Short mmCIF file of C-alpha atoms in Angstrom, two decimals:
data_model
loop_
_atom_site.label_atom_id
_atom_site.label_comp_id
_atom_site.label_asym_id
_atom_site.label_seq_id
_atom_site.Cartn_x
_atom_site.Cartn_y
_atom_site.Cartn_z
CA MET R 1 10.23 -20.11 -10.85
CA SER R 2 8.58 -19.25 -8.86
CA ASP R 3 4.72 -20.58 -9.02
CA ALA R 4 2.99 -16.63 -8.40
CA ALA R 5 5.03 -16.41 -12.07
CA GLN R 6 4.06 -19.68 -13.83
CA ASN R 7 0.54 -17.35 -14.17
CA PRO R 8 -1.29 -18.71 -17.53
CA ALA R 9 -3.45 -15.51 -17.10
CA PHE R 10 0.52 -14.62 -18.05
CA ASP R 11 0.35 -15.91 -21.02
CA ASP R 12 -0.68 -12.27 -21.78
CA PRO R 13 1.61 -10.43 -21.66
CA ASP R 14 -0.11 -7.24 -21.99
CA TYR R 15 -2.85 -8.61 -18.76
CA ARG R 16 1.07 -9.58 -16.83
CA ASN R 17 2.56 -5.86 -17.88
CA GLY R 18 -0.56 -4.45 -16.17
CA VAL R 19 -0.65 -6.47 -12.79
CA VAL R 20 3.19 -5.52 -12.04
CA GLU R 21 2.05 -2.36 -12.89
CA LEU R 22 -1.29 -2.64 -10.42
CA LEU R 23 1.70 -4.84 -8.11
CA GLY R 24 3.29 -1.92 -7.69
CA LEU R 25 0.51 0.97 -7.51
CA LEU R 26 -0.48 -0.73 -4.72
CA GLY R 27 2.80 -1.35 -2.90
CA TYR R 28 3.12 2.20 -3.12
CA GLY R 29 -0.20 3.55 -1.71
CA GLU R 30 0.56 1.02 1.41
CA ILE R 31 4.17 2.14 1.95
CA SER R 32 2.97 6.01 1.43
CA ALA R 33 0.19 5.61 4.03
CA CYS R 34 2.34 4.03 6.82
CA GLU R 35 4.09 6.54 6.43
CA ARG R 36 1.31 8.83 6.54
CA LEU R 37 0.18 6.52 9.55
CA ALA R 38 3.95 7.35 11.41
CA GLU R 39 3.77 11.26 11.09
CA ASP R 40 -0.17 10.87 12.82
CA ALA R 41 1.10 8.65 15.21
CA THR R 42 3.92 11.53 16.19
CA ILE R 43 0.95 14.56 16.55
CA ALA R 44 -1.79 11.78 18.54
CA PRO R 45 -2.86 13.09 21.94
CA SER R 46 -2.96 10.54 24.12
CA LEU R 47 -0.76 7.08 24.86
CA ARG R 48 -3.62 4.17 23.44
CA THR R 49 -4.07 6.77 20.61
CA LYS R 50 -0.77 6.54 18.79
CA VAL R 51 -1.10 2.59 19.84
CA GLU R 52 -4.35 2.29 17.66
CA ILE R 53 -2.27 4.86 14.96
CA THR R 54 0.68 2.23 15.09
CA ARG R 55 -1.60 -0.28 14.38
CA MET R 56 -3.51 0.70 11.44
CA LEU R 57 0.39 1.49 10.35
CA THR R 58 1.22 -2.06 11.18
CA SER R 59 -1.71 -3.71 9.38
CA GLU R 60 -0.90 -1.20 6.55
CA PHE R 61 2.63 -3.03 6.46
CA SER R 62 1.51 -6.67 6.04
CA HIS R 63 -0.66 -5.19 3.13
CA PHE R 64 2.63 -4.22 1.58
CA GLU R 65 4.51 -7.25 1.92
CA LEU R 66 2.14 -9.37 0.32
CA LEU R 67 2.35 -6.69 -2.74
CA HIS R 68 6.28 -7.09 -2.52
CA ASP R 69 6.87 -10.35 -2.15
CA ARG R 70 4.36 -11.49 -5.07
CA LEU R 71 6.03 -8.98 -7.22
CA VAL R 72 9.85 -10.77 -6.10
CA ALA R 73 8.15 -13.60 -6.86
CA LEU R 74 7.29 -12.53 -10.36
CA GLY R 75 11.26 -11.97 -10.87
CA GLU R 76 10.87 -8.01 -10.19
CA ASP R 77 12.14 -5.43 -8.63
CA PRO R 78 9.08 -3.75 -6.16
CA TYR R 79 11.68 -1.07 -5.59
CA GLU R 80 11.91 -0.30 -10.35
CA ARG R 81 8.23 -1.05 -9.87
CA MET R 82 6.74 1.30 -6.73
CA LYS R 83 9.18 4.06 -8.14
CA PRO R 84 6.69 5.43 -10.57
CA TYR R 85 3.94 5.12 -8.41
CA ALA R 86 5.57 8.04 -5.60
CA ALA R 87 5.06 11.46 -7.47
CA THR R 88 1.52 10.59 -7.83
CA PHE R 89 1.35 9.67 -4.07
CA ASP R 90 3.98 12.29 -2.86
CA ALA R 91 2.16 14.71 -4.81
CA PHE R 92 -1.64 14.14 -3.04
CA HIS R 93 0.18 13.70 0.45
CA LEU R 94 1.89 17.34 0.00
CA LYS R 95 -1.70 18.46 -0.94
CA THR R 96 -3.89 17.00 1.78
CA ARG R 97 -1.78 17.56 4.98
CA PRO R 98 -3.68 17.31 8.38
CA ALA R 99 -3.61 20.77 9.64
CA ASP R 100 -3.96 19.07 12.65
CA TRP R 101 -4.65 15.74 14.48
CA LEU R 102 -8.63 15.25 13.55
CA GLU R 103 -8.22 15.99 9.97
CA GLY R 104 -5.36 13.27 10.10
CA LEU R 105 -7.77 10.74 11.62
CA VAL R 106 -10.27 11.95 8.71
CA LYS R 107 -7.61 11.40 6.34
CA ALA R 108 -7.12 7.70 7.41
CA TYR R 109 -10.41 6.81 7.84
CA VAL R 110 -11.53 7.70 4.45
CA PHE R 111 -8.42 6.40 2.78
CA ASP R 112 -8.49 3.25 4.19
CA GLY R 113 -11.59 2.75 3.18
CA LEU R 114 -11.98 4.25 -0.69
CA ALA R 115 -8.17 1.81 -1.10
CA ALA R 116 -10.16 -1.32 0.62
CA ASP R 117 -13.78 -0.13 -2.33
CA PHE R 118 -10.50 0.31 -5.35
CA TYR R 119 -9.09 -3.48 -4.17
CA ARG R 120 -12.33 -4.61 -4.15
CA GLU R 121 -13.53 -3.31 -7.51
CA ILE R 122 -10.33 -4.31 -9.18
CA ALA R 123 -10.42 -7.55 -7.83
CA ALA R 124 -13.15 -8.20 -10.16
CA PHE R 125 -10.74 -7.83 -13.38
CA LEU R 126 -7.92 -10.23 -12.14
CA ASP R 127 -6.34 -13.73 -12.45
CA ALA R 128 -8.47 -15.61 -9.52
CA ASP R 129 -4.16 -16.13 -8.43
CA THR R 130 -4.01 -12.40 -7.88
CA ARG R 131 -7.60 -11.94 -6.57
CA GLN R 132 -7.11 -13.53 -4.11
CA LEU R 133 -4.23 -11.25 -3.22
CA VAL R 134 -5.65 -8.64 -3.24
CA LEU R 135 -7.95 -9.39 -1.07
CA ASP R 136 -6.26 -10.61 1.31
CA ALA R 137 -4.20 -7.74 0.28
CA LEU R 138 -7.32 -5.14 2.23
CA SER R 139 -8.55 -7.42 5.03
CA GLY R 140 -7.43 -7.06 7.75
CA THR R 141 -7.99 -2.99 7.71
CA GLY R 142 -11.11 -2.05 10.43
CA SER R 143 -8.67 -0.97 13.14
CA SER R 144 -9.75 2.51 12.26
CA GLU R 145 -12.73 1.71 13.51
CA PHE R 146 -11.75 3.92 16.39
CA VAL R 147 -11.75 6.86 14.13
CA VAL R 148 -15.76 6.83 14.21
CA ASP R 149 -15.73 7.07 18.10
CA ALA R 150 -12.68 10.31 18.57
CA VAL R 151 -14.50 11.91 15.40
CA ARG R 152 -17.50 11.74 16.80
CA ASP R 153 -16.87 13.10 20.19
CA ALA R 154 -14.93 15.65 19.15
CA ILE R 155 -17.72 16.36 16.73
CA ALA R 156 -20.42 16.57 20.21
CA GLU R 157 -17.63 18.93 22.01
CA ASP R 158 -17.41 21.58 18.85
CA HIS R 159 -20.43 21.81 16.69
CA THR R 160 -17.73 24.20 14.38
CA VAL R 161 -15.27 20.88 13.86
CA GLY R 162 -18.28 18.88 11.71
CA GLY R 163 -18.12 21.84 9.20
CA ARG R 164 -14.55 21.81 9.21
CA LEU R 165 -14.00 18.45 8.83
CA ALA R 166 -17.14 18.08 6.58
CA LEU R 167 -15.35 20.13 3.52
CA TRP R 168 -11.96 18.38 4.95
CA GLY R 169 -13.63 15.45 3.23
CA ARG R 170 -14.97 16.50 -0.04
CA ARG R 171 -11.44 17.95 -0.66
CA LEU R 172 -9.85 15.04 0.07
CA MET R 173 -12.07 13.28 -1.53
CA GLY R 174 -11.55 15.53 -4.53
CA GLU R 175 -7.25 15.29 -5.17
CA ALA R 176 -7.98 11.35 -4.84
CA LEU R 177 -10.59 11.32 -7.80
CA SER R 178 -7.99 13.83 -10.01
CA GLN R 179 -4.59 12.18 -8.80
CA ALA R 180 -6.29 8.89 -10.53
CA GLN R 181 -7.44 9.86 -13.82
CA MET R 182 -3.58 10.51 -14.14
CA VAL R 183 -2.40 7.69 -13.03
CA VAL R 184 -4.76 6.37 -15.59
CA ALA R 185 -3.88 9.11 -18.23
CA GLU R 186 -0.12 8.32 -17.68
CA ARG R 187 0.44 4.61 -17.10
CA ASP R 188 -1.16 3.11 -20.29
CA GLU R 189 -0.97 -0.58 -18.74
CA LEU R 190 -1.85 -0.22 -16.09
CA SER R 191 -5.46 1.32 -18.01
CA ALA R 192 -5.47 -1.56 -20.04
CA LEU R 193 -6.12 -3.71 -17.06
CA LEU R 194 -8.70 -1.36 -16.55
CA VAL R 195 -10.17 -1.82 -20.23
CA GLY R 196 -9.46 -5.31 -20.54
CA GLY R 197 -7.12 -7.23 -24.07
CA ASP R 198 -8.19 -10.14 -25.90
CA HIS R 199 -7.36 -12.74 -22.95
CA SER R 200 -8.95 -10.96 -19.79
CA PRO R 201 -12.59 -8.99 -19.31
CA GLY R 202 -12.82 -5.56 -18.95
CA MET R 203 -14.89 -1.74 -18.62
CA ASP R 204 -15.91 0.13 -20.84
CA LEU R 205 -15.85 4.04 -20.25
CA ALA R 206 -19.39 3.38 -19.05
CA ALA R 207 -18.63 0.66 -16.22
CA ILE R 208 -16.26 3.04 -16.18
CA GLY R 209 -18.21 5.54 -14.51
CA ARG R 210 -20.82 3.25 -12.59
CA MET R 211 -17.27 1.89 -10.86
CA PHE R 212 -16.28 5.91 -9.89
CA THR R 213 -19.90 6.37 -8.91
CA ARG R 214 -19.95 3.30 -6.18
CA LEU R 215 -16.62 4.26 -4.88
CA THR R 216 -18.31 8.66 -4.57
CA GLU R 217 -21.43 6.36 -3.39
CA ALA R 218 -18.70 4.63 -0.75
CA HIS R 219 -17.01 7.56 0.95
CA ALA R 220 -20.26 9.22 1.56
CA ALA R 221 -21.20 6.56 3.78
CA ARG R 222 -17.87 6.58 5.12
CA MET R 223 -18.46 10.55 5.92
CA ASP R 224 -22.23 10.08 7.24
CA ARG R 225 -20.73 7.20 9.74
CA LEU R 226 -18.62 9.57 11.80
CA GLY R 227 -21.74 12.28 11.25
CA LEU R 228 -19.89 14.67 8.37
CA ALA R 229 -21.77 15.85 5.51
CA SER R 230 -19.55 14.20 2.99
CA MET C 1 -11.03 -14.15 35.89
CA SER C 2 -7.71 -14.88 32.63
CA ASP C 3 -4.87 -18.09 33.29
CA ALA C 4 -2.38 -14.81 32.59
CA ALA C 5 -3.59 -13.47 36.39
CA GLN C 6 -3.72 -17.16 38.03
CA ASN C 7 -0.32 -17.55 38.22
CA PRO C 8 0.51 -18.79 41.18
CA ALA C 9 3.76 -16.99 41.28
CA PHE C 10 1.29 -13.79 41.96
CA ASP C 11 0.85 -14.93 46.07
CA ASP C 12 3.48 -13.35 46.20
CA PRO C 13 2.21 -9.77 45.47
CA ASP C 14 5.59 -7.76 46.35
CA TYR C 15 5.78 -10.27 42.54
CA ARG C 16 3.60 -9.59 41.47
CA ASN C 17 3.88 -6.02 41.78
CA GLY C 18 6.64 -6.64 40.73
CA VAL C 19 6.61 -8.57 37.00
CA VAL C 20 3.54 -5.95 36.02
CA GLU C 21 6.06 -2.24 36.52
CA LEU C 22 8.35 -4.80 34.17
CA LEU C 23 5.75 -5.23 32.15
CA GLY C 24 5.28 -1.45 31.52
CA LEU C 25 8.98 -0.90 31.03
CA LEU C 26 9.40 -3.28 28.60
CA GLY C 27 6.02 -2.25 26.52
CA TYR C 28 6.67 2.07 26.58
CA GLY C 29 10.05 0.91 25.54
CA GLU C 30 8.94 -0.99 22.90
CA ILE C 31 6.21 1.81 22.02
CA SER C 32 8.76 4.75 22.34
CA ALA C 33 11.36 1.93 19.68
CA CYS C 34 8.89 2.10 17.60
CA GLU C 35 7.61 6.47 17.94
CA ARG C 36 12.21 6.48 17.40
CA LEU C 37 11.72 4.00 14.28
CA ALA C 38 8.72 5.43 12.56
CA GLU C 39 10.75 9.08 13.18
CA ASP C 40 13.73 7.34 11.08
CA ALA C 41 11.60 5.60 8.47
CA THR C 42 10.97 9.78 7.41
CA ILE C 43 14.90 10.40 6.33
CA ALA C 44 15.61 6.99 4.63
CA PRO C 45 17.47 7.55 2.40
CA SER C 46 15.85 5.41 -0.42
CA LEU C 47 12.63 3.16 -0.59
CA ARG C 48 14.51 -0.08 0.54
CA THR C 49 15.51 0.81 3.00
CA LYS C 50 12.87 3.23 4.58
CA VAL C 51 10.71 -0.42 3.91
CA GLU C 52 13.98 -2.32 5.92
CA ILE C 53 13.18 0.74 9.22
CA THR C 54 9.42 0.02 8.99
CA ARG C 55 10.22 -3.82 9.22
CA MET C 56 11.80 -3.49 12.54
CA LEU C 57 8.58 -1.50 13.45
CA THR C 58 6.53 -3.43 13.06
CA SER C 59 8.77 -6.10 14.80
CA GLU C 60 8.24 -3.73 17.68
CA PHE C 61 5.11 -3.51 17.58
CA SER C 62 3.76 -7.10 17.14
CA HIS C 63 6.62 -7.47 21.21
CA PHE C 64 4.89 -4.09 22.64
CA GLU C 65 0.80 -6.05 21.47
CA LEU C 66 2.41 -9.05 23.82
CA LEU C 67 3.02 -7.38 26.90
CA HIS C 68 0.11 -4.80 25.94
CA ASP C 69 -2.45 -7.83 25.77
CA ARG C 70 -0.46 -9.61 28.95
CA LEU C 71 -1.36 -7.07 31.18
CA VAL C 72 -4.77 -7.19 30.44
CA ALA C 73 -5.25 -10.80 30.41
CA LEU C 74 -3.92 -9.65 34.11
CA GLY C 75 -5.85 -6.96 34.76
CA GLU C 76 -4.83 -4.12 34.35
CA ASP C 77 -4.85 -0.64 32.35
CA PRO C 78 -1.40 -0.69 29.99
CA TYR C 79 -1.06 2.20 30.05
CA GLU C 80 -1.44 3.37 33.36
CA ARG C 81 1.27 1.22 33.65
CA MET C 82 3.69 2.34 30.74
CA LYS C 83 3.02 5.38 32.34
CA PRO C 84 5.22 5.73 34.92
CA TYR C 85 8.34 5.19 32.44
CA ALA C 86 7.97 7.36 29.27
CA ALA C 87 9.96 10.25 30.95
CA THR C 88 12.34 8.12 31.16
CA PHE C 89 12.83 6.68 27.37
CA ASP C 90 11.32 10.79 26.42
CA ALA C 91 14.58 11.67 28.01
CA PHE C 92 16.82 8.94 26.42
CA HIS C 93 15.63 9.69 23.05
CA LEU C 94 15.80 13.15 22.93
CA LYS C 95 20.31 13.80 24.77
CA THR C 96 20.50 11.08 22.05
CA ARG C 97 18.27 12.51 19.02
CA PRO C 98 20.54 10.58 15.46
CA ALA C 99 21.63 14.02 13.97
CA ASP C 100 21.34 12.05 10.73
CA TRP C 101 19.82 8.93 8.85
CA LEU C 102 23.45 7.19 10.80
CA GLU C 103 23.60 7.94 13.79
CA GLY C 104 19.77 6.77 13.80
CA LEU C 105 20.60 3.29 12.15
CA VAL C 106 23.82 2.89 14.06
CA LYS C 107 21.32 3.50 16.97
CA ALA C 108 18.49 0.95 16.69
CA TYR C 109 20.72 -1.44 15.35
CA VAL C 110 22.52 -0.71 19.14
CA PHE C 111 19.35 -0.53 21.50
CA ASP C 112 17.46 -3.82 19.25
CA GLY C 113 20.76 -5.46 21.28
CA LEU C 114 20.94 -3.57 24.25
CA ALA C 115 16.95 -4.86 24.93
CA ALA C 116 17.46 -8.64 23.67
CA ASP C 117 20.04 -8.67 26.49
CA PHE C 118 18.31 -7.03 29.02
CA TYR C 119 15.39 -8.70 27.89
CA ARG C 120 17.21 -12.83 28.69
CA GLU C 121 18.59 -11.30 31.68
CA ILE C 122 15.89 -10.66 33.50
CA ALA C 123 13.85 -13.34 32.23
CA ALA C 124 16.17 -15.55 34.35
CA PHE C 125 14.57 -13.95 37.69
CA LEU C 126 10.66 -14.51 36.16
CA ASP C 127 8.54 -17.64 36.29
CA ALA C 128 7.68 -20.02 33.79
CA ASP C 129 5.03 -18.46 32.47
CA THR C 130 6.51 -14.75 32.08
CA ARG C 131 9.42 -15.79 31.54
CA GLN C 132 8.56 -17.42 27.85
CA LEU C 133 6.65 -13.56 27.83
CA VAL C 134 9.74 -11.78 27.71
CA LEU C 135 11.45 -14.35 25.21
CA ASP C 136 8.64 -14.79 22.70
CA ALA C 137 8.44 -9.97 23.35
CA LEU C 138 12.23 -10.64 22.47
CA SER C 139 12.12 -13.11 19.48
CA GLY C 140 11.74 -11.92 15.98
CA THR C 141 14.34 -9.05 15.95
CA GLY C 142 17.34 -9.88 13.48
CA SER C 143 15.51 -7.35 10.84
CA SER C 144 18.43 -5.26 12.06
CA GLU C 145 20.08 -7.52 10.27
CA PHE C 146 21.42 -4.69 7.62
CA VAL C 147 22.42 -1.59 9.49
CA VAL C 148 25.29 -4.59 10.09
CA ASP C 149 26.17 -3.53 5.55
CA ALA C 150 24.83 0.03 5.96
CA VAL C 151 27.56 1.51 8.21
CA ARG C 152 30.01 -1.10 6.29
CA ASP C 153 29.12 0.91 3.48
CA ALA C 154 29.73 4.07 4.68
CA ILE C 155 32.72 3.60 7.06
CA ALA C 156 34.33 2.10 3.39
CA GLU C 157 33.36 5.33 1.90
CA ASP C 158 34.16 8.10 4.25
CA HIS C 159 37.47 6.82 7.26
CA THR C 160 35.71 9.70 9.77
CA VAL C 161 32.21 8.64 9.48
CA GLY C 162 33.42 4.98 11.68
CA GLY C 163 35.46 7.90 14.77
CA ARG C 164 31.90 9.68 14.71
CA LEU C 165 30.09 7.12 14.31
CA ALA C 166 32.44 4.86 17.42
CA LEU C 167 31.27 8.21 20.03
CA TRP C 168 27.70 8.35 19.85
CA GLY C 169 27.94 4.25 20.02
CA ARG C 170 29.71 5.69 23.15
CA ARG C 171 27.87 8.20 24.14
CA LEU C 172 24.01 5.64 23.24
CA MET C 173 25.59 3.43 26.29
CA GLY C 174 26.16 6.34 28.26
CA GLU C 175 23.42 7.16 27.69
CA ALA C 176 21.16 4.32 28.51
CA LEU C 177 23.11 3.20 31.95
CA SER C 178 22.08 6.01 33.42
CA GLN C 179 19.04 5.79 33.05
CA ALA C 180 18.70 2.51 33.52
CA GLN C 181 20.13 3.25 36.53
CA MET C 182 17.90 6.47 37.73
CA VAL C 183 14.64 3.44 36.69
CA VAL C 184 15.99 0.62 39.52
CA ALA C 185 16.95 3.48 41.45
CA GLU C 186 13.17 5.19 41.53
CA ARG C 187 10.79 2.75 41.05
CA ASP C 188 10.76 0.00 43.80
CA GLU C 189 8.86 -2.63 43.27
CA LEU C 190 10.95 -3.14 40.17
CA SER C 191 13.96 -3.38 41.69
CA ALA C 192 12.47 -5.49 44.37
CA LEU C 193 11.81 -7.52 41.10
CA LEU C 194 16.19 -7.95 40.56
CA VAL C 195 17.27 -8.17 43.83
CA GLY C 196 14.18 -11.11 45.07
CA GLY C 197 12.26 -11.74 47.46
CA ASP C 198 11.55 -14.32 50.32
CA HIS C 199 9.91 -16.49 47.62
CA SER C 200 11.90 -15.48 44.73
CA PRO C 201 15.17 -15.80 43.41
CA GLY C 202 17.21 -12.38 42.96
CA MET C 203 20.47 -10.46 42.59
CA ASP C 204 23.20 -9.04 45.03
CA LEU C 205 24.91 -6.51 44.32
CA ALA C 206 27.37 -8.29 42.87
CA ALA C 207 25.05 -10.40 40.51
CA ILE C 208 24.12 -7.00 39.22
CA GLY C 209 27.95 -6.36 38.81
CA ARG C 210 28.26 -8.98 36.58
CA MET C 211 25.57 -8.64 34.45
CA PHE C 212 25.56 -4.80 33.75
CA THR C 213 29.19 -6.57 32.58
CA ARG C 214 27.75 -8.74 30.22
CA LEU C 215 26.00 -6.41 28.98
CA THR C 216 28.76 -3.56 27.73
CA GLU C 217 30.48 -7.16 26.69
CA ALA C 218 27.54 -7.31 24.37
CA HIS C 219 27.21 -3.43 23.37
CA ALA C 220 31.12 -3.74 22.69
CA ALA C 221 30.97 -6.67 19.86
CA ARG C 222 28.13 -5.60 18.26
CA MET C 223 30.47 -2.28 17.33
CA ASP C 224 32.83 -4.10 16.62
CA ARG C 225 30.50 -5.89 14.24
CA LEU C 226 29.33 -2.80 12.88
CA GLY C 227 33.52 -1.85 12.50
CA LEU C 228 33.30 0.18 14.68
CA ALA C 229 35.74 1.04 17.77
CA SER C 230 33.84 0.60 21.16
#
């Protein structure tokens, strides 16, 4: 058995199940992000931006590999563990299909940031081993910083773009929160991880509320950096 | 000035120009391969195969980064140096658009292999520094080995698939050779690199012929590994 599987925190089967669910969720999220970026790359306006987008894609994929490999080390089938989350992410992406290149950029930027924030929040409720994995899986993002210049340039050229993209950003965040609530409602093991058990810390409802407030504030700060009202 | 730029072999401006052309060619080829794989990933029949294809994509992209960074180190604009090859690769991919998932797999496999063989052939005509770069840029392929199982399984299930894919493989190789000849004919600096100059070794026509024979034989061996007649 691998070191990862011998984690003493896994003596609590509920906690172990919660972690496996979480890794499946994050794994599918990364692959789903790769797909979305691959689509964006096909409509990139230049070879240079195509390369920037593909660079973001490879960064997301390296995070996927970490999560995939950990699931394998735990004796789990990574694809089986990711499958329950496919419908959620696919529905989300279907509902937030970018109409053009700029909307694609904003979406990539907003969700890169939101995912990193969520990883950091959830890390607080994990054992040291799993926490390190999750933090490793969020590092190396930030290649999306080129988006800031591209969006600001587009707004400078045409002011109506700012209004349209601001609305788009609000819609993205709304859809993300609604999908997140459905996931928590449907996947008991995952919500148990947030709420905690006998052997793991957790949040009460007020703490979960505060977490969502922090995520929303960080989103507003990102929109501001893009030059967009949130 | 970076170390790469101080390469003594570059005292010969024709040689230096040839290397810059070659890096542009290989760089565009890698990005073009990434695009093709991104399209394949969207039609992958399962999450597992989607991941395998994306893994190939990230491997190609890491090669692209090596070539891109070397062009930058030589004081060149990598995008300007790649641009002259866009039409060739785009035309090639347009003419060999896979009709389905299996054709996409065979195309990825055949061109991964052909590209690696070409890299190895061309490496013999390069100074030590550039040769190492080119060899590094071909290493790490082989993630496409999963294609062998997928194609053989498909043929075992339906024997007509073998005939169709064999024809497809011949068409791919034919188009590749015809595009390669056009590139050599149009890009003088590049063909000068193959033919050699006062300070660099090169091939006569007979040697170029033998190189094409070796590439064709290696292609036949790959088709054989897939269970396809060449």
